[in-house]
Amino acid sequence: VSAHDGIRTLLQRYARAVDDRDIDTLAGLFDPAAVIVGARGTQSVEEWLDSMRAPRSFPVSMHVIGEPLIEGDAGSGRASADTYAVVYQLGEEGSGLTLGMRYLDEVAARGDGWVFVRRRSEMVWMR
Amino acid sequence: VSAHDGIRTLLQRYARAVDDRDIDTLAGLFDPAAVIVGARGTQSVEEWLDSMRAPRSFPVSMHVIGEPLIEGDAGSGRASADTYAVVYQLGEEGSGLTLGMRYLDEVAARGDGWVFVRRRSEMVWMR
Amino acid sequence: VSAHDGIRTLLQRYARAVDDRDIDTLAGLFDPAAVIVGARGTQSVEEWLDSMRAPRSFPVSMHVIGEPLIEGDAGSGRASADTYAVVYQLGEEGSGLTLGMRYLDEVAARGDGWVFVRRRSEMVWMR
């Protein structure tokens, strides 16, 4: 599997784990020292996982994650990925929100996979 | 072309063929013994193709298929792909539906391409 | 980076540059002799870039570009790419349009990247 495909796999594993609320799998996708920057400010992995354990207003979500724009020499085991995503949050009786997100990630090769070392997420729009 | 790119090509050929209602091309994307599991129950390829020949309520569709999460040793010629898709169905005068789909596929290398051996499709949401 | 990944990178650079209104970067993504065919008819790169410099009704956009269906021997340095995209155009106070686009591109390898040699864009739907 090429470095680019390894990074795509990381992003898709993230999408399935976050949609399944699978906190253990999510934890394994981040370097233990990773930093997550987003709507809740700057968080450690532990803080961010705690916030993911909290009940949510929308019981079902679907993170449709686009193709990453990968910069840097991914063959060296470090790269940056700039990725658009559309997140569908579904509530009861057809209610819901749609978010346009942009993830700016630093990723690193670990063993036979890749992990997030730093993630900055920005909401571009919401409907 | 890598195994991963071969599987992506299969998924995109599916999208174009289903949006073009090109039944002959669709037939060539499945193993003749493939099984399709979805809203109509469990179907053979022939049964599924027949259901695709029926007139539809929405004359135009666009299957925007996301990046597959590929598991298994694709180099062996067999793999699983878990793929999100957003399907836009367009009717007259701007009416339409949008569906959030998840395709769980077993795929196999055949000649210089890949085919579906088993597909399970789930509708995650509809708007 | 494989030929397929080089073409994906071109498409994602296009998305970021068009969303950032970065005309200089956009100019570098096209062969100087490229032809662009779309809603404004057939344009040269210079004409098309001029039209991109004009003020727009929607200040923010997000071009979510799907996986390209790549045909031809990309290893030869020339290929065709057939790509679905969903374009979110955001206005003030939550107003906005969503467009389903199809890009039919001829692309060519140049140096260590890829460029558009010909682009035909079609709007499939608008909401």
PDB file of C-alpha atoms in Angstrom, chain B residues 4-121:
ATOM      1  CA  HIS B   4      -6.517   0.035  -4.825  1.00  0.00           C
ATOM      2  CA  ASP B   5      -6.840   2.098  -7.997  1.00  0.00           C
ATOM      3  CA  GLY B   6      -8.434  -0.864  -9.772  1.00  0.00           C
ATOM      4  CA  ILE B   7     -11.108  -1.035  -7.061  1.00  0.00           C
ATOM      5  CA  ARG B   8     -11.700   2.741  -7.273  1.00  0.00           C
ATOM      6  CA  THR B   9     -12.095   2.411 -11.043  1.00  0.00           C
ATOM      7  CA  LEU B  10     -14.710  -0.311 -10.532  1.00  0.00           C
ATOM      8  CA  LEU B  11     -16.689   1.935  -8.187  1.00  0.00           C
ATOM      9  CA  GLN B  12     -16.544   4.900 -10.559  1.00  0.00           C
ATOM     10  CA  ARG B  13     -17.529   2.761 -13.560  1.00  0.00           C
ATOM     11  CA  TYR B  14     -20.491   1.621 -11.511  1.00  0.00           C
ATOM     12  CA  ALA B  15     -21.477   5.239 -10.810  1.00  0.00           C
ATOM     13  CA  ARG B  16     -21.310   6.298 -14.465  1.00  0.00           C
ATOM     14  CA  ALA B  17     -23.130   3.176 -15.714  1.00  0.00           C
ATOM     15  CA  VAL B  18     -25.920   3.413 -13.162  1.00  0.00           C
ATOM     16  CA  ASP B  19     -26.385   7.130 -13.866  1.00  0.00           C
ATOM     17  CA  ASP B  20     -26.422   6.453 -17.629  1.00  0.00           C
ATOM     18  CA  ARG B  21     -28.779   3.448 -17.190  1.00  0.00           C
ATOM     19  CA  ASP B  22     -26.206   1.489 -19.158  1.00  0.00           C
ATOM     20  CA  ILE B  23     -27.320  -2.035 -18.224  1.00  0.00           C
ATOM     21  CA  ASP B  24     -24.768  -3.809 -20.442  1.00  0.00           C
ATOM     22  CA  THR B  25     -21.864  -2.016 -18.785  1.00  0.00           C
ATOM     23  CA  LEU B  26     -23.370  -2.682 -15.348  1.00  0.00           C
ATOM     24  CA  ALA B  27     -23.583  -6.403 -16.144  1.00  0.00           C
ATOM     25  CA  GLY B  28     -19.853  -6.490 -16.879  1.00  0.00           C
ATOM     26  CA  LEU B  29     -18.984  -5.034 -13.464  1.00  0.00           C
ATOM     27  CA  PHE B  30     -20.331  -8.042 -11.553  1.00  0.00           C
ATOM     28  CA  ASP B  31     -19.168 -11.622 -11.342  1.00  0.00           C
ATOM     29  CA  PRO B  32     -21.946 -13.677 -13.001  1.00  0.00           C
ATOM     30  CA  ALA B  33     -22.464 -15.478  -9.662  1.00  0.00           C
ATOM     31  CA  ALA B  34     -22.491 -12.268  -7.600  1.00  0.00           C
ATOM     32  CA  VAL B  35     -25.112 -11.643  -4.938  1.00  0.00           C
ATOM     33  CA  ILE B  36     -26.654  -8.217  -4.320  1.00  0.00           C
ATOM     34  CA  VAL B  37     -28.291  -7.524  -0.972  1.00  0.00           C
ATOM     35  CA  GLY B  38     -30.310  -4.375  -0.500  1.00  0.00           C
ATOM     36  CA  ALA B  39     -33.770  -2.847  -0.207  1.00  0.00           C
ATOM     37  CA  ARG B  40     -35.171  -5.534  -2.554  1.00  0.00           C
ATOM     38  CA  GLY B  41     -33.737  -8.401  -0.482  1.00  0.00           C
ATOM     39  CA  THR B  42     -31.130 -10.789  -1.850  1.00  0.00           C
ATOM     40  CA  GLN B  43     -30.876 -10.831  -5.627  1.00  0.00           C
ATOM     41  CA  SER B  44     -28.801 -12.507  -8.304  1.00  0.00           C
ATOM     42  CA  VAL B  45     -27.121 -10.263 -10.870  1.00  0.00           C
ATOM     43  CA  GLU B  46     -29.845 -11.082 -13.405  1.00  0.00           C
ATOM     44  CA  GLU B  47     -32.624 -10.209 -10.972  1.00  0.00           C
ATOM     45  CA  TRP B  48     -30.890  -7.003  -9.962  1.00  0.00           C
ATOM     46  CA  LEU B  49     -30.273  -5.966 -13.579  1.00  0.00           C
ATOM     47  CA  ASP B  50     -33.957  -6.585 -14.314  1.00  0.00           C
ATOM     48  CA  SER B  51     -34.923  -4.276 -11.478  1.00  0.00           C
ATOM     49  CA  MET B  52     -32.535  -1.650 -12.913  1.00  0.00           C
ATOM     50  CA  ARG B  53     -34.316  -1.874 -16.284  1.00  0.00           C
ATOM     51  CA  ALA B  54     -37.644  -0.824 -14.759  1.00  0.00           C
ATOM     52  CA  PRO B  55     -38.741   2.814 -15.199  1.00  0.00           C
ATOM     53  CA  ARG B  56     -37.774   5.056 -12.303  1.00  0.00           C
ATOM     54  CA  SER B  57     -39.546   7.896 -10.614  1.00  0.00           C
ATOM     55  CA  PHE B  58     -36.521  10.180 -11.021  1.00  0.00           C
ATOM     56  CA  PRO B  59     -35.164  10.495 -14.560  1.00  0.00           C
ATOM     57  CA  VAL B  60     -31.694  11.786 -13.607  1.00  0.00           C
ATOM     58  CA  SER B  61     -29.317  10.560 -10.929  1.00  0.00           C
ATOM     59  CA  MET B  62     -25.779  11.324  -9.809  1.00  0.00           C
ATOM     60  CA  HIS B  63     -23.961   8.786  -7.643  1.00  0.00           C
ATOM     61  CA  VAL B  64     -21.135  10.631  -5.906  1.00  0.00           C
ATOM     62  CA  ILE B  65     -19.097   7.765  -4.527  1.00  0.00           C
ATOM     63  CA  GLY B  66     -16.559   8.454  -1.798  1.00  0.00           C
ATOM     64  CA  GLU B  67     -13.195   6.908  -1.133  1.00  0.00           C
ATOM     65  CA  PRO B  68     -13.456   3.173  -0.305  1.00  0.00           C
ATOM     66  CA  LEU B  69     -12.085   1.831   2.950  1.00  0.00           C
ATOM     67  CA  ILE B  70     -10.293  -1.210   1.564  1.00  0.00           C
ATOM     68  CA  GLU B  71      -9.461  -4.107   3.882  1.00  0.00           C
ATOM     69  CA  GLY B  72      -7.711  -7.360   3.139  1.00  0.00           C
ATOM     70  CA  ASP B  73      -4.661  -8.006   1.028  1.00  0.00           C
ATOM     71  CA  ALA B  74      -5.826  -6.427  -2.213  1.00  0.00           C
ATOM     72  CA  GLY B  75      -2.622  -7.741  -3.829  1.00  0.00           C
ATOM     73  CA  SER B  76      -4.075 -11.246  -3.529  1.00  0.00           C
ATOM     74  CA  GLY B  77      -6.876 -10.349  -5.940  1.00  0.00           C
ATOM     75  CA  ARG B  78      -9.647 -10.316  -3.305  1.00  0.00           C
ATOM     76  CA  ALA B  79     -10.611  -7.477  -0.998  1.00  0.00           C
ATOM     77  CA  SER B  80     -13.451  -5.867   0.931  1.00  0.00           C
ATOM     78  CA  ALA B  81     -14.459  -2.265   0.309  1.00  0.00           C
ATOM     79  CA  ASP B  82     -16.663  -0.173   2.599  1.00  0.00           C
ATOM     80  CA  THR B  83     -17.752   2.922   0.695  1.00  0.00           C
ATOM     81  CA  TYR B  84     -19.966   5.893   1.497  1.00  0.00           C
ATOM     82  CA  ALA B  85     -21.896   7.507  -1.337  1.00  0.00           C
ATOM     83  CA  VAL B  86     -24.329  10.362  -1.720  1.00  0.00           C
ATOM     84  CA  VAL B  87     -26.912   9.756  -4.418  1.00  0.00           C
ATOM     85  CA  TYR B  88     -28.747  12.716  -5.912  1.00  0.00           C
ATOM     86  CA  GLN B  89     -32.000  11.793  -7.645  1.00  0.00           C
ATOM     87  CA  LEU B  90     -33.439  14.580  -9.721  1.00  0.00           C
ATOM     88  CA  GLY B  91     -36.998  14.931 -10.797  1.00  0.00           C
ATOM     89  CA  GLU B  92     -38.925  17.446 -12.826  1.00  0.00           C
ATOM     90  CA  GLU B  93     -38.894  21.094 -11.864  1.00  0.00           C
ATOM     91  CA  GLY B  94     -36.186  20.798  -9.235  1.00  0.00           C
ATOM     92  CA  SER B  95     -37.853  18.096  -7.160  1.00  0.00           C
ATOM     93  CA  GLY B  96     -35.644  15.318  -5.927  1.00  0.00           C
ATOM     94  CA  LEU B  97     -34.279  13.158  -3.175  1.00  0.00           C
ATOM     95  CA  THR B  98     -30.817  12.807  -1.679  1.00  0.00           C
ATOM     96  CA  LEU B  99     -29.732   9.485  -0.209  1.00  0.00           C
ATOM     97  CA  GLY B 100     -26.786   8.657   2.017  1.00  0.00           C
ATOM     98  CA  MET B 101     -25.687   5.146   1.073  1.00  0.00           C
ATOM     99  CA  ARG B 102     -23.125   2.704   2.352  1.00  0.00           C
ATOM    100  CA  TYR B 103     -21.862  -0.039   0.063  1.00  0.00           C
ATOM    101  CA  LEU B 104     -20.206  -3.085   1.625  1.00  0.00           C
ATOM    102  CA  ASP B 105     -18.564  -4.907  -1.254  1.00  0.00           C
ATOM    103  CA  GLU B 106     -16.535  -8.024  -1.802  1.00  0.00           C
ATOM    104  CA  VAL B 107     -14.477  -7.489  -4.943  1.00  0.00           C
ATOM    105  CA  ALA B 108     -12.135  -9.678  -6.995  1.00  0.00           C
ATOM    106  CA  ALA B 109      -9.556  -9.101  -9.710  1.00  0.00           C
ATOM    107  CA  ARG B 110     -10.596 -10.400 -13.134  1.00  0.00           C
ATOM    108  CA  GLY B 111      -8.288 -10.008 -16.144  1.00  0.00           C
ATOM    109  CA  ASP B 112      -7.031  -6.439 -15.999  1.00  0.00           C
ATOM    110  CA  GLY B 113      -9.897  -5.086 -13.884  1.00  0.00           C
ATOM    111  CA  TRP B 114     -12.010  -5.772 -10.810  1.00  0.00           C
ATOM    112  CA  VAL B 115     -15.590  -6.997 -10.383  1.00  0.00           C
ATOM    113  CA  PHE B 116     -18.154  -7.120  -7.597  1.00  0.00           C
ATOM    114  CA  VAL B 117     -18.586 -10.599  -6.101  1.00  0.00           C
ATOM    115  CA  ARG B 118     -21.020  -9.501  -3.397  1.00  0.00           C
ATOM    116  CA  ARG B 119     -22.618  -6.141  -2.648  1.00  0.00           C
ATOM    117  CA  ARG B 120     -24.655  -5.150   0.354  1.00  0.00           C
ATOM    118  CA  SER B 121     -26.104  -1.659   0.150  1.00  0.00           C
TER     119      SER B 121
END
